[in-house]
One Martini backbone bead per residue (centre of mass of N, CA, C, O) as a GRO file, in nm:
protein
   67
    1MET     BB    1  16.827   0.982  14.425
    2THR     BB    2  16.648   1.079  14.690
    3ASP     BB    3  16.369   1.152  14.876
    4THR     BB    4  16.492   1.403  15.028
    5THR     BB    5  16.540   1.584  14.784
    6HIS     BB    6  16.238   1.630  14.712
    7LYS     BB    7  16.152   1.738  15.000
    8THR     BB    8  16.364   1.998  14.992
    9ALA     BB    9  16.332   2.149  14.720
   10LEU     BB   10  16.060   2.295  14.752
   11PRO     BB   11  16.112   2.466  15.009
   12ASN     BB   12  16.360   2.611  14.888
   13CYS     BB   13  16.211   2.739  14.650
   14ILE     BB   14  16.000   2.893  14.816
   15GLY     BB   15  16.200   3.056  14.985
   16ALA     BB   16  16.343   3.198  14.749
   17THR     BB   17  16.089   3.333  14.635
   18ALA     BB   18  16.013   3.491  14.893
   19ARG     BB   19  16.274   3.657  14.909
   20ARG     BB   20  16.250   3.796  14.634
   21PHE     BB   21  15.972   3.926  14.684
   22ALA     BB   22  16.058   4.093  14.941
   23ALA     BB   23  16.301   4.250  14.782
   24ASP     BB   24  16.099   4.359  14.581
   25THR     BB   25  16.051   4.725  14.473
   26SER     BB   26  15.942   4.803  14.179
   27GLY     BB   27  15.605   4.827  14.252
   28THR     BB   28  15.550   5.020  14.493
   29THR     BB   29  15.462   5.292  14.370
   30ALA     BB   30  15.221   5.187  14.208
   31ILE     BB   31  15.066   5.081  14.451
   32GLU     BB   32  15.044   5.348  14.603
   33TYR     BB   33  14.886   5.498  14.380
   34ALA     BB   34  14.648   5.302  14.370
   35ILE     BB   35  14.556   5.346  14.661
   36MET     BB   36  14.514   5.654  14.645
   37THR     BB   37  14.304   5.640  14.418
   38PHE     BB   38  14.096   5.470  14.566
   39ILE     BB   39  14.051   5.670  14.797
   40ALA     BB   40  13.963   5.912  14.625
   41VAL     BB   41  13.718   5.774  14.496
   42ALA     BB   42  13.572   5.705  14.759
   43ILE     BB   43  13.539   5.998  14.852
   44MET     BB   44  13.375   6.098  14.607
   45VAL     BB   45  13.138   5.906  14.644
   46VAL     BB   46  13.055   5.996  14.927
   47ILE     BB   47  13.011   6.295  14.862
   48THR     BB   48  12.797   6.251  14.645
   49GLN     BB   49  12.594   6.100  14.827
   50LEU     BB   50  12.579   6.333  15.051
   51GLY     BB   51  12.496   6.586  14.895
   52GLY     BB   52  12.187   6.539  14.875
   53ASN     BB   53  12.134   6.517  15.182
   54VAL     BB   54  12.240   6.796  15.264
   55THR     BB   55  12.056   6.965  15.088
   56ALA     BB   56  11.789   6.863  15.209
   57MET     BB   57  11.846   6.956  15.497
   58TYR     BB   58  11.874   7.263  15.436
   59GLU     BB   59  11.590   7.293  15.317
   60ARG     BB   60  11.440   7.218  15.578
   61VAL     BB   61  11.560   7.438  15.755
   62GLN     BB   62  11.467   7.674  15.580
   63ALA     BB   63  11.161   7.611  15.601
   64ILE     BB   64  11.139   7.646  15.907
   65PHE     BB   65  11.244   7.951  15.913
   66ALA     BB   66  11.028   8.070  15.706
   67HIS     BB   67  10.773   8.026  15.913
   0.00000   0.00000   0.00000
């Protein structure tokens, strides 16, 4: 074995691994569902946080019109 064999074996192995990873689509659906779930949870958190503020704003508007 020469030194060039060791120098080219690792890049070839990395390239082959990268090609296999890029071609693998077995977990794509699970990842898509995980992303959609994360977005849905984030939306629920934002709505929950804004809910109290919106209620308080409407109460202030109602108080202004009540006087």
